[in-house]
Tab-separated table of C-alpha atoms in Angstrom:
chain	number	residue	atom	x	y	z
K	1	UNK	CA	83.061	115.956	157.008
K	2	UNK	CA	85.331	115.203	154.007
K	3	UNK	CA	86.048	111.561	153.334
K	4	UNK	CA	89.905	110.110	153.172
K	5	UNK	CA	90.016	106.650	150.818
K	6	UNK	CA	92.057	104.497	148.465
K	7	UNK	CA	90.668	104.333	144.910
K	8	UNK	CA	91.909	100.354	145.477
K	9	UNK	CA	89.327	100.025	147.741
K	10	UNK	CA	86.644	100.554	144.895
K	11	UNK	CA	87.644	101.557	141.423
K	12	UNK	CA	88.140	97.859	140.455
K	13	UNK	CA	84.147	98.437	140.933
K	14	UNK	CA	83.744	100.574	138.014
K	15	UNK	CA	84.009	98.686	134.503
K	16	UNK	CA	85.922	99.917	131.629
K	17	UNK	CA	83.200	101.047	129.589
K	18	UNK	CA	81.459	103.131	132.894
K	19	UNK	CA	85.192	104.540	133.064
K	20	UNK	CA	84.999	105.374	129.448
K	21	UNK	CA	81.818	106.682	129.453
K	22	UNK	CA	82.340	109.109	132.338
K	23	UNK	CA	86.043	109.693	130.295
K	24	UNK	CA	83.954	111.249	127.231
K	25	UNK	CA	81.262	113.144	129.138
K	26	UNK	CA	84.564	114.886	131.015
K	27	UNK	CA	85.703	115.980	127.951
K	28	UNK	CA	82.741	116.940	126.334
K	29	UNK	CA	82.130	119.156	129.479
K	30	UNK	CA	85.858	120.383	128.826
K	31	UNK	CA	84.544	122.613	125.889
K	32	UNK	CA	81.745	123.645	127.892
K	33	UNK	CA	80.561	126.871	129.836
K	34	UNK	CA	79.732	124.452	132.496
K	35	UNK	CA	83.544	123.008	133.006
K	36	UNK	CA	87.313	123.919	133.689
K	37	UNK	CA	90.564	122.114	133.077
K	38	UNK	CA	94.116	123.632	132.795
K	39	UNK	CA	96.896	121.495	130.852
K	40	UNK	CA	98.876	119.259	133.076
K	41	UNK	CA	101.619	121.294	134.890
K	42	UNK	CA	105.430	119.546	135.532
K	43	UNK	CA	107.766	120.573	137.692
K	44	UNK	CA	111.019	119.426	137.127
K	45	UNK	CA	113.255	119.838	140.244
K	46	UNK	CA	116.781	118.117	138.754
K	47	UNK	CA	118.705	116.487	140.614
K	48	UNK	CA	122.793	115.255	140.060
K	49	UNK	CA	123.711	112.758	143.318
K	50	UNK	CA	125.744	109.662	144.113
K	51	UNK	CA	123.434	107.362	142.673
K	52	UNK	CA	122.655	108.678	139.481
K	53	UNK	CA	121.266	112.223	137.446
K	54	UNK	CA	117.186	112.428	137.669
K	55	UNK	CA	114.686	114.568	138.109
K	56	UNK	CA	111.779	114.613	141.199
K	57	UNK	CA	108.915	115.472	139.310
K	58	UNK	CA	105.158	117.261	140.572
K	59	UNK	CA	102.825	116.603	138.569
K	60	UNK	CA	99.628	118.683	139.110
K	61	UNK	CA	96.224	117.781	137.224
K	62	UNK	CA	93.467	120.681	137.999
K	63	UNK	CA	89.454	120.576	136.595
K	64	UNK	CA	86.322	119.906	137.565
K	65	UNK	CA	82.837	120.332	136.267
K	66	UNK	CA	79.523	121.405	137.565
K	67	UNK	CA	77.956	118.665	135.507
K	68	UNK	CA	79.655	115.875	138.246
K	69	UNK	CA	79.498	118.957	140.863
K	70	UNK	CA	83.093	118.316	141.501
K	71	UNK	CA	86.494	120.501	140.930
K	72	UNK	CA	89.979	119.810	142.437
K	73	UNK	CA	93.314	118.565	141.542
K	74	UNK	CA	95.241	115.233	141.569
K	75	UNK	CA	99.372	115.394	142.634
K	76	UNK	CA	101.629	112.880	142.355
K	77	UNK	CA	105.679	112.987	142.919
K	78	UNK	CA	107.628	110.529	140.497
K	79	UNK	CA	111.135	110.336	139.816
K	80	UNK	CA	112.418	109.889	136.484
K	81	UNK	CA	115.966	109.017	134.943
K	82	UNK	CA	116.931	108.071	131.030
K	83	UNK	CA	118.381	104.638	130.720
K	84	UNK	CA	119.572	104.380	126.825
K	85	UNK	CA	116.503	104.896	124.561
K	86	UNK	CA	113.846	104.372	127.836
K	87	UNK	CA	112.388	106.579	130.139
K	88	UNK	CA	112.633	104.968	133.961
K	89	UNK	CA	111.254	105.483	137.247
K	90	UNK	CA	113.911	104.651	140.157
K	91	UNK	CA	113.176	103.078	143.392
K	92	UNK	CA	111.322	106.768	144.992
K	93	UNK	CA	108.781	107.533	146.976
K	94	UNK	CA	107.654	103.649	147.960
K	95	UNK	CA	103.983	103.958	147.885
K	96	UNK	CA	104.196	106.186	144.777
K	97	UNK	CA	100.821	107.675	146.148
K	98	UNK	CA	99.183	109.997	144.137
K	99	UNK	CA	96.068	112.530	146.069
K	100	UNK	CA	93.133	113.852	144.520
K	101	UNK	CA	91.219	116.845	146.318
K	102	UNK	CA	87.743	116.926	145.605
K	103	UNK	CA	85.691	119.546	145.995
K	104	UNK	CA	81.706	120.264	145.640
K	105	UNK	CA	81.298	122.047	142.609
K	106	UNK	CA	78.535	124.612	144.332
K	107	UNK	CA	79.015	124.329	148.023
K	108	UNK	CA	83.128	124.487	148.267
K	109	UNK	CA	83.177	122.133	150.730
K	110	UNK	CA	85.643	119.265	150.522
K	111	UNK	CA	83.840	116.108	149.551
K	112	UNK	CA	86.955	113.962	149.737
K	113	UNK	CA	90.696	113.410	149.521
K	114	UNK	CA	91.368	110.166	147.217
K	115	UNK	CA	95.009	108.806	147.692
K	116	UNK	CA	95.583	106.495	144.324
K	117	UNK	CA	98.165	104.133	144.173
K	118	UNK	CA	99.319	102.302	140.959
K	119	UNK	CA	97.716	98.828	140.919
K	120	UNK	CA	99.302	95.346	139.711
K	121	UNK	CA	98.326	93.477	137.106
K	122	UNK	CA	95.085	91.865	138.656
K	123	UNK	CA	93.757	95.323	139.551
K	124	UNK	CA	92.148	97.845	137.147
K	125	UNK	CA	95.193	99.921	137.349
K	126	UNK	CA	95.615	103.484	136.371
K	127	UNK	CA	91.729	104.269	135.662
K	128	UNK	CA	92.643	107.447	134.220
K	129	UNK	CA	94.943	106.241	131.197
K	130	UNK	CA	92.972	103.313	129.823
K	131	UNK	CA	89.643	104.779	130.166
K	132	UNK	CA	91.220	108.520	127.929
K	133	UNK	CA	92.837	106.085	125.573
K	134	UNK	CA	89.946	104.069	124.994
K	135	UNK	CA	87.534	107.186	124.625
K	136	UNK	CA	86.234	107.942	121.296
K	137	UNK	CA	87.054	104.054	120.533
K	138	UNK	CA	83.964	103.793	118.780
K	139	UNK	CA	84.090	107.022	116.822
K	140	UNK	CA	88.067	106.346	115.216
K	141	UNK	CA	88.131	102.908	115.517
K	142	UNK	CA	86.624	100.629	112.278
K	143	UNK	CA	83.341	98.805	113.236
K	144	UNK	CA	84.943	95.422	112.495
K	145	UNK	CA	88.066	96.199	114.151
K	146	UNK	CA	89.017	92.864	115.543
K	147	UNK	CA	92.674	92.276	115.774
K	148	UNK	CA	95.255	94.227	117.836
K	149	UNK	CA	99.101	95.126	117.770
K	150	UNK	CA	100.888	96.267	120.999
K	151	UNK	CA	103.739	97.962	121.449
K	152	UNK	CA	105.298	97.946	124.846
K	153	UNK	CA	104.795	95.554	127.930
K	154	UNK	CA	103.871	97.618	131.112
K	155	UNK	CA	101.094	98.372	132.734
K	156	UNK	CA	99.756	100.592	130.603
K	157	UNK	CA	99.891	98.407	128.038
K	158	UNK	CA	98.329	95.297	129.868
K	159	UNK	CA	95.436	97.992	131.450
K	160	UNK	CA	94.363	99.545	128.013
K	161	UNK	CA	94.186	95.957	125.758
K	162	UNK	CA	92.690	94.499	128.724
K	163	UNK	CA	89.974	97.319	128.599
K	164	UNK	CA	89.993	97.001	125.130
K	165	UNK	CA	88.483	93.611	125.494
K	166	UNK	CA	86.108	94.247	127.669
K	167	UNK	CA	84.939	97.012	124.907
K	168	UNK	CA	85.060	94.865	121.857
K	169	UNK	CA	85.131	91.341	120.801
K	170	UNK	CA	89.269	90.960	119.965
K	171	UNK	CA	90.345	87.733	117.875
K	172	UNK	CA	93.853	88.262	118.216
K	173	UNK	CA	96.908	90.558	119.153
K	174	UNK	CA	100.374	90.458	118.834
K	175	UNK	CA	102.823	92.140	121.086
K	176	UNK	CA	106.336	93.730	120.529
K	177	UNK	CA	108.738	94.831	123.497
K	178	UNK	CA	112.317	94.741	122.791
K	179	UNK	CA	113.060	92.445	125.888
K	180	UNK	CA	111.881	89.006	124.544
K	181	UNK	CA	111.189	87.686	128.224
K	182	UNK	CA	108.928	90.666	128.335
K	183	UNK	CA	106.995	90.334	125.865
K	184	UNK	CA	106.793	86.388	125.522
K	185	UNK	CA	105.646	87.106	129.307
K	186	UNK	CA	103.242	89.887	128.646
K	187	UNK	CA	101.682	87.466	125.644
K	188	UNK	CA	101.682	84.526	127.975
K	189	UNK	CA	99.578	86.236	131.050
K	190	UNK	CA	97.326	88.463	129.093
K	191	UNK	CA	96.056	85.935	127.035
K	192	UNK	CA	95.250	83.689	130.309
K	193	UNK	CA	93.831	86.982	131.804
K	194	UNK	CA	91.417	88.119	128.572
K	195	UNK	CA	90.655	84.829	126.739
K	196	UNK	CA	92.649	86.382	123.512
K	197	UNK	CA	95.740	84.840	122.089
K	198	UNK	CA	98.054	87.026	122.094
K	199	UNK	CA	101.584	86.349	120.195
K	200	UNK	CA	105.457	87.708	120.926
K	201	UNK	CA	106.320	89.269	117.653
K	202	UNK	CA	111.146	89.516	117.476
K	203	UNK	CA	110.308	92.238	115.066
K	204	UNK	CA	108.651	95.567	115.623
K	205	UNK	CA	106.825	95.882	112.067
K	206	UNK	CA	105.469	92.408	112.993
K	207	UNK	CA	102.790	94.172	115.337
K	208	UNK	CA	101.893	96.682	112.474
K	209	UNK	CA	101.048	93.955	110.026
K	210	UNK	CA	97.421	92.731	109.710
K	211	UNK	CA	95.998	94.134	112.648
K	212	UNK	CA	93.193	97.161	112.719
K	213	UNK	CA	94.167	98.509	115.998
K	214	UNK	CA	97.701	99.779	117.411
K	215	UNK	CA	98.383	100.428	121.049
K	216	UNK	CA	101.589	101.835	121.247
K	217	UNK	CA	101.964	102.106	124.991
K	218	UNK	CA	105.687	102.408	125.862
K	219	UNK	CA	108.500	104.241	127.983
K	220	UNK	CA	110.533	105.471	125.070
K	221	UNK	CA	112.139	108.194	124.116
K	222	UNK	CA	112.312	107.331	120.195
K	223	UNK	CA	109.651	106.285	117.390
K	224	UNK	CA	108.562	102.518	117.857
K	225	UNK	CA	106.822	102.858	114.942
K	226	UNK	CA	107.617	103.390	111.106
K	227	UNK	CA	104.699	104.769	109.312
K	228	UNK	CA	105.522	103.113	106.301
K	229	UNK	CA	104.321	99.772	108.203
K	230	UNK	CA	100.669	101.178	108.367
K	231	UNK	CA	98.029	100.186	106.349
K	232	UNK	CA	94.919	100.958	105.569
K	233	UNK	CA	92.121	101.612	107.912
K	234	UNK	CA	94.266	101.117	110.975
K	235	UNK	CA	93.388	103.413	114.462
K	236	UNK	CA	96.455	103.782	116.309
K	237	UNK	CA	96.699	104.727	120.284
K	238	UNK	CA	99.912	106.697	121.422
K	239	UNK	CA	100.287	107.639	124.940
K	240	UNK	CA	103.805	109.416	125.411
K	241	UNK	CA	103.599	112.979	125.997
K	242	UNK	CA	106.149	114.169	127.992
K	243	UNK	CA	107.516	117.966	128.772
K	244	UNK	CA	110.209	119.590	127.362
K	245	UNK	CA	111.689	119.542	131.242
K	246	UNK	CA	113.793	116.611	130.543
K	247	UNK	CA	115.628	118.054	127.588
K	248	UNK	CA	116.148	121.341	129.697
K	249	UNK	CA	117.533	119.169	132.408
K	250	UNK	CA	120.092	117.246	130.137
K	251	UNK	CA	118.719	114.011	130.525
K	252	UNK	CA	117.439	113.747	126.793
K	253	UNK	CA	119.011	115.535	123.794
K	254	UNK	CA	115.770	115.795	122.155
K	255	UNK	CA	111.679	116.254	123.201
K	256	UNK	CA	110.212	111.938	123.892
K	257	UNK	CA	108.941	110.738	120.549
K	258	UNK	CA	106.552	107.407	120.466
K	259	UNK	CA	105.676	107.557	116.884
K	260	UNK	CA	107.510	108.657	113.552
K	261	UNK	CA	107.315	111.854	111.360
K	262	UNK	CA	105.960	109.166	108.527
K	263	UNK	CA	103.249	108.048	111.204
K	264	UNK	CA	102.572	111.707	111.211
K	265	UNK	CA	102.481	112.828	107.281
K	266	UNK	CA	100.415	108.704	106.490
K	267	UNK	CA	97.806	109.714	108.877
K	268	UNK	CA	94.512	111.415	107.414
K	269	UNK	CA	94.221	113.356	110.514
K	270	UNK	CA	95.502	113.221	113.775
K	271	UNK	CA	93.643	113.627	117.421
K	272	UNK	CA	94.882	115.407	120.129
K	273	UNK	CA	93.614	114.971	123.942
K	274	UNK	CA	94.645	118.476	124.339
K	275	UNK	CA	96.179	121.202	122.047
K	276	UNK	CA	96.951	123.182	124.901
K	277	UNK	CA	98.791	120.578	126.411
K	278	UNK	CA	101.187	119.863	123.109
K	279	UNK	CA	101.932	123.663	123.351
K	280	UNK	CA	102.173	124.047	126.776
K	281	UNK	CA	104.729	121.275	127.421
K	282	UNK	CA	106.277	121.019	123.585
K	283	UNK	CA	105.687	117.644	122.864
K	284	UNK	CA	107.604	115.867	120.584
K	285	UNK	CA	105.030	113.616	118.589
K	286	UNK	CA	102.878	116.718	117.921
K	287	UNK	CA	104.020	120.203	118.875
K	288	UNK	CA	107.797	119.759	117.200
K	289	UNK	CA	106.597	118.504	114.000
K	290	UNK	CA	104.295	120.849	113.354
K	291	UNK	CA	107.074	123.397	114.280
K	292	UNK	CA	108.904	121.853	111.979
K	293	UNK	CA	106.819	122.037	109.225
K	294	UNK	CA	105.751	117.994	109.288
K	295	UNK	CA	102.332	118.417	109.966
K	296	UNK	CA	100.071	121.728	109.865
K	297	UNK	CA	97.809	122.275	113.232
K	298	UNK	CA	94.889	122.027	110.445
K	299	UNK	CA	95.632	118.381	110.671
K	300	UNK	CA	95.302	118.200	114.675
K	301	UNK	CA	91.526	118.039	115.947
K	302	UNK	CA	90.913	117.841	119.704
K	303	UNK	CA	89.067	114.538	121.154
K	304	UNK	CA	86.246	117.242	122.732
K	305	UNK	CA	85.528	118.911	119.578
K	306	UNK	CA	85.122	115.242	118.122
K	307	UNK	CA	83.130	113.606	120.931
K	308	UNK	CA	80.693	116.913	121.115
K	309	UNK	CA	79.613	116.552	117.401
K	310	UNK	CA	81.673	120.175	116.565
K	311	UNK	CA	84.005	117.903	114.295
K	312	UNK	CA	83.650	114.597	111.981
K	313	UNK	CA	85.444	111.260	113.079
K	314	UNK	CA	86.356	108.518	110.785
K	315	UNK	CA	83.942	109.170	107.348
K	316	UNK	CA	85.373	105.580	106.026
K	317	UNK	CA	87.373	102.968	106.629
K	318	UNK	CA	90.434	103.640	104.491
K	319	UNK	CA	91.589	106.248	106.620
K	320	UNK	CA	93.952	105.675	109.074
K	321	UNK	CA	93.809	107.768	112.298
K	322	UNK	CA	96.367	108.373	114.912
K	323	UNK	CA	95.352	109.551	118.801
K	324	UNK	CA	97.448	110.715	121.219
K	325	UNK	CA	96.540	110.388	124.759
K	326	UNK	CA	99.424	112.987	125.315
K	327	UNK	CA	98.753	113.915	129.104
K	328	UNK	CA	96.572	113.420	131.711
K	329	UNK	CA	93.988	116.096	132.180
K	330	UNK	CA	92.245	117.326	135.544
K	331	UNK	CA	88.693	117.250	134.748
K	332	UNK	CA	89.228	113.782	133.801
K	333	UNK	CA	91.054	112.656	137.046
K	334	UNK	CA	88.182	114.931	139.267
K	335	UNK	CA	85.112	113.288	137.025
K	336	UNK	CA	86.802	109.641	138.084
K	337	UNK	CA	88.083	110.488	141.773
K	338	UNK	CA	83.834	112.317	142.129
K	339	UNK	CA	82.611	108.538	141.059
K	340	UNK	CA	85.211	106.916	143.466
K	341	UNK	CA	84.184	108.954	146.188
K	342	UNK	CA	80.623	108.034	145.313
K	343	UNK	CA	81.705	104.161	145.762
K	344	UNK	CA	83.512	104.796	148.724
K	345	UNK	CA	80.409	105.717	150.584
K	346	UNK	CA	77.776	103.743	149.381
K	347	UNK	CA	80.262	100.898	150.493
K	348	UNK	CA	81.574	102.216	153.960
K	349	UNK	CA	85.110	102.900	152.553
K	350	UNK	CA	87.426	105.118	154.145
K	351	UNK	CA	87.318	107.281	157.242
K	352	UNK	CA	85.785	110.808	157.660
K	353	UNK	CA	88.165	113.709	158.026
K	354	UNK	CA	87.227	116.354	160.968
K	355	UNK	CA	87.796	119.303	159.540
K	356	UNK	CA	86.388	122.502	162.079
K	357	UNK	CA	84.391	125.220	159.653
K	358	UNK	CA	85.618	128.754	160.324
K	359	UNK	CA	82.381	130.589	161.796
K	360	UNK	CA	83.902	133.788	160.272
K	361	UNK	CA	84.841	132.109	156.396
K	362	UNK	CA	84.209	135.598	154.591
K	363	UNK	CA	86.793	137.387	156.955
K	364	UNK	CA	89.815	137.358	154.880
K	365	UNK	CA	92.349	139.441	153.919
K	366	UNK	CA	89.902	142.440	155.301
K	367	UNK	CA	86.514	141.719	153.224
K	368	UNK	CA	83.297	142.087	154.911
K	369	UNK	CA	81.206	139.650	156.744
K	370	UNK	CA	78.543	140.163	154.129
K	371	UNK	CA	78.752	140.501	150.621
């Protein structure tokens, strides 16, 4: 019988560097013969009412491997709106539940149905985010990489520099949002939370300075950053990578950027999560540019190609090295949900689902009882 749970109930028992871990073997296995993964799909339905112009959004995340003998797919509905320069998500959907359907790799039976809910701050919220952002930490990142900029004050930006601590021993951070309470809040909480003093920065090129590692984790829809603030050595993290829906739609004018042509050209190389995933949904920090003659595709490597040895990392510590985290992948979300699952029985979570076999299962569409 398959299992129904909440990934609440145990992924806050999984530490950031097993998330990680399990992270980079998924996307090793990506490249494989032995595992499957289609770029995220987006399905914009828009949407023009009383209260505003937005678009309900499906998101569908499909992959599995027979390495963690799972495959299936995680959904989630969101609904998103453009406020000024800022992507939002309106009051939709209250429990903003997202389901994963896992499935044994061999058998084809259902193992499980996950529902995943975003966490607060106390929680290890969104596994899947700070766990592909942090991957391949130790292969970009400088050895002595101690001190961290942050752009943006969400949850994803709380979830990955609190991960990042748990990684590696951070001296300090500073933080930029453009809403001082925001930020001087962020600062304020984090550092009680990780044991790091973290500062508000008024200016944005104040988190570039003097810092080795840049999380740019943020809801906007223009560059935060100005590559001619980098220096040298520095690993930055990017994580916007939307679809070219929203510019069909009319609620942007152009494709979401999060970093800067500049950011682009100062970089020695940049890393993708997924090629196919740029092309597939036209993403503005790397599909445009290279459209647009900014950057060459020569100058894109995929984090699988890296993390299986097929491709060098950093080679010193002058270079500087941008990653984007542009999209959530399937393989990922089915290699986490498999491990979740795994939790949820060993600790008597969830409930089992009754699901009837069909005595005849071969019998469709006219095929044989026998092969």
């Amino acid at each position: 019988m398959a299992l129904f749970f909440h990934s609440d109930d145990v992924d806050q028992l999984i530490p950031t560097g097993e998330a990680v871990a399990i992270t980079e073997s998924a996307l090793r296995d990506m490249i494989s013969p032995n595992g499957v993964c289609a770029p995220r799909k987006r399905l914009n339905l828009h949407r023009k009412v009383a209260e505003g112009t937005f678009d309900t959004v499906l998101n569908i995340y499909a992959g599995g491997s027979a390495n963690f003998g799972a495959v299936g797919a995680q959904v989630a509905l969101h609904r998103k709106a453009i406020s000024g320069t800022t992507q939002q998500r309106p009051p939709f959907n209250p429990d903003q539940t997202e389901l994963a359907l896992i499935y044994d790799s061999d058998n084809g039976s259902l193992l499980g149905v996950m529902a995943h809910r975003p966490r607060d701050r106390s929680g290890k919220a969104d596994l899947r985010t700070p766990a592909t952002s942090l991957a391949g930490l130790d292969l970009f990142a400088r050895k002595d990489a101690r001190r961290v900029g942050i752009y943006g004050s969400g949850q994803q930006a709380w979830a990955t520099f609190a991960g990042l601590c748990e990684m590696r021993k951070i001296e300090s951070a500073k933080v930029f949002s453009p809403t001082p309470a925001h930020r001087e809040g962020f600062a304020k909480k984090i550092s009680l939370a990780t044991g790091v003093t973290v500062k508000p920065v008024d200016k944005p090129e104040l988190a570039a300075k003097d810092v080795d590692i840049i999380l740019c984790m943020t809801n906007t829809n223009v560059p935060v950053i100005d590559g001619a603030w980098l220096e040298e050595g520095q690993y930055i993290i990017s994580v916007i990578g939307s679809n070219i829906e929203l510019v069909k739609s009319g609620n942007l004018d152009k494709p979401r950027r999060e970093v800067d042509d500049a950011t682009l050209r100062r970089c020695d190389f940049v890393v993708a999560l997924s090629k196919a995933q740029a092309i597939d949904s036209q993403q503005g920090d790397i599909y445009w540019p290279v459209q647009d003659g900014v950057i060459t595709w020569d100058k894109v490597v995929e984090i699988s190609d890296v993390l299986a040895g097929k491709v060098q990392s950093r080679t010193n510590d002058k270079q500087i090295i941008l990653y984007k985290n542009q999209g959530g992948q399937g393989i990922i979300d089915i290699a986490l949900a498999k491990k979740c699952y795994e939790l949820a029985k060993q600790h008597g979570k969830g409930y089992e689902m009754k699901i009837e076999p069909r005595l005849n299962w071969w019998v469709q569409g006219g095929r044989a009882e026998t092969w």
